[in-house]
mmCIF file of C-alpha atoms in Angstrom:
data_model
loop_
_atom_site.group_PDB
_atom_site.id
_atom_site.type_symbol
_atom_site.label_atom_id
_atom_site.label_comp_id
_atom_site.label_asym_id
_atom_site.label_seq_id
_atom_site.Cartn_x
_atom_site.Cartn_y
_atom_site.Cartn_z
ATOM 1 C CA MET A 13 0.000 0.000 0.000
ATOM 2 C CA SER A 14 1.555 3.308 -1.040
ATOM 3 C CA LYS A 15 1.296 6.529 0.871
ATOM 4 C CA LYS A 16 -0.392 9.500 -0.733
ATOM 5 C CA ILE A 17 1.647 12.660 -0.514
ATOM 6 C CA HIS A 18 -0.447 15.782 -0.253
ATOM 7 C CA PHE A 19 0.973 19.240 -0.787
ATOM 8 C CA ILE A 20 -0.367 21.911 1.518
ATOM 9 C CA ALA A 21 0.149 25.449 0.270
ATOM 10 C CA PRO A 22 2.190 27.595 2.672
ATOM 11 C CA ASP A 23 -0.636 30.124 3.044
ATOM 12 C CA VAL A 24 -3.087 27.359 3.998
ATOM 13 C CA LYS A 25 -0.579 25.963 6.487
ATOM 14 C CA GLU A 26 -0.163 29.430 8.019
ATOM 15 C CA GLN A 27 -3.946 29.832 8.224
ATOM 16 C CA ILE A 28 -4.326 26.488 10.011
ATOM 17 C CA LEU A 29 -1.562 27.291 12.502
ATOM 18 C CA LYS A 30 -2.991 30.768 13.096
ATOM 19 C CA ARG A 31 -6.428 29.304 13.908
ATOM 20 C CA ILE A 32 -4.835 26.988 16.451
ATOM 21 C CA LYS A 33 -2.478 29.512 18.029
ATOM 22 C CA GLU A 34 -4.624 32.636 18.024
ATOM 23 C CA GLU A 35 -8.222 31.468 17.899
ATOM 24 C CA GLY A 36 -7.818 28.468 20.176
ATOM 25 C CA VAL A 37 -9.111 25.912 17.668
ATOM 26 C CA SER A 38 -8.068 22.412 18.713
ATOM 27 C CA VAL A 39 -5.609 20.458 16.600
ATOM 28 C CA THR A 40 -8.227 17.729 16.255
ATOM 29 C CA GLN A 41 -10.804 20.154 14.890
ATOM 30 C CA ALA A 42 -8.338 21.831 12.522
ATOM 31 C CA ALA A 43 -7.254 18.427 11.216
ATOM 32 C CA LYS A 44 -10.876 17.422 10.565
ATOM 33 C CA ASP A 45 -11.673 20.750 8.905
ATOM 34 C CA HIS A 46 -8.778 20.417 6.455
ATOM 35 C CA GLY A 47 -8.686 16.649 5.944
ATOM 36 C CA LEU A 48 -5.284 16.266 7.585
ATOM 37 C CA HIS A 49 -3.895 13.887 10.155
ATOM 38 C CA GLU A 50 -3.344 15.402 13.589
ATOM 39 C CA SER A 51 0.308 14.335 13.593
ATOM 40 C CA THR A 52 0.928 16.492 10.518
ATOM 41 C CA ILE A 53 -0.251 19.579 12.357
ATOM 42 C CA TYR A 54 1.673 18.633 15.504
ATOM 43 C CA ASN A 55 4.814 18.311 13.352
ATOM 44 C CA TRP A 56 4.241 21.810 11.964
ATOM 45 C CA LEU A 57 3.717 23.162 15.447
ATOM 46 C CA GLY A 58 6.811 21.414 16.747
ATOM 47 C CA ALA A 59 8.915 22.872 13.954
ATOM 48 C CA GLY A 60 7.804 26.370 14.904
ATOM 49 C CA ALA A 61 7.992 25.786 18.638
ATOM 50 C CA GLN A 62 11.499 27.222 18.895
ATOM 51 C CA HIS A 63 10.081 30.599 17.872
ATOM 52 C CA THR A 64 6.966 30.527 20.027
ATOM 53 C CA PRO A 65 7.615 29.095 23.474
ATOM 54 C CA SER A 66 4.824 27.179 25.190
ATOM 55 C CA TRP A 67 2.041 28.018 22.729
ATOM 56 C CA ILE A 68 0.202 24.876 23.824
ATOM 57 C CA ASP A 69 0.112 26.190 27.384
ATOM 58 C CA PHE A 70 -1.115 29.537 26.099
ATOM 59 C CA VAL A 71 -4.001 27.965 24.182
ATOM 60 C CA LYS A 72 -4.945 25.781 27.159
ATOM 61 C CA LEU A 73 -4.880 28.774 29.499
ATOM 62 C CA LYS A 74 -6.946 30.808 27.056
ATOM 63 C CA ARG A 75 -9.633 28.092 26.958
ATOM 64 C CA GLU A 76 -9.525 27.659 30.724
ATOM 65 C CA ASN A 77 -9.859 31.407 31.230
ATOM 66 C CA LYS A 78 -12.911 31.516 28.956
ATOM 67 C CA ALA A 79 -14.545 28.622 30.830
ATOM 68 C CA LEU A 80 -13.848 30.253 34.190
ATOM 69 C CA LEU A 81 -15.292 33.578 33.037
ATOM 70 C CA GLU A 82 -18.457 31.804 31.907
ATOM 71 C CA LEU A 83 -18.674 30.024 35.258
ATOM 72 C CA VAL A 84 -18.232 33.296 37.166
ATOM 73 C CA GLY A 85 -20.990 34.826 35.048
ATOM 74 C CA GLU A 86 -23.375 31.969 35.806
ATOM 75 C CA ILE A 87 -22.626 32.081 39.526
ATOM 76 C CA THR A 88 -23.060 35.857 39.607
ATOM 77 C CA LEU A 89 -26.412 35.576 37.837
ATOM 78 C CA LYS A 90 -27.651 32.867 40.234
ATOM 79 C CA LEU A 91 -26.509 34.880 43.243
ATOM 80 C CA SER A 92 -28.228 37.982 41.922
ATOM 81 C CA GLU A 93 -31.473 36.063 41.327
ATOM 82 C CA SER A 94 -31.400 34.506 44.803
ATOM 83 C CA GLN A 95 -30.861 37.911 46.416
ATOM 84 C CA LYS A 96 -33.850 39.350 44.529
ATOM 85 C CA LYS A 97 -36.090 36.559 45.876
ATOM 86 C CA SER A 98 -35.129 37.322 49.488
#
């Protein structure tokens, strides 16, 4: 069984990496969206990792921060509603 070699244009590669790094899109989702294997994207990210330290941590923290802000909003709303009932 032979391997198919697909060429990804540099601008498309940059767009995919930008979505992951700046928009917080998961590697899994980006791979599905573009018909790529996750390991391909991880290889790209690893090659650029010398220039952008701990981008994975940054993306994880960005997602965690968003989730925490949503949680704080929900708790604040519930607290406000319970105070109005009293």
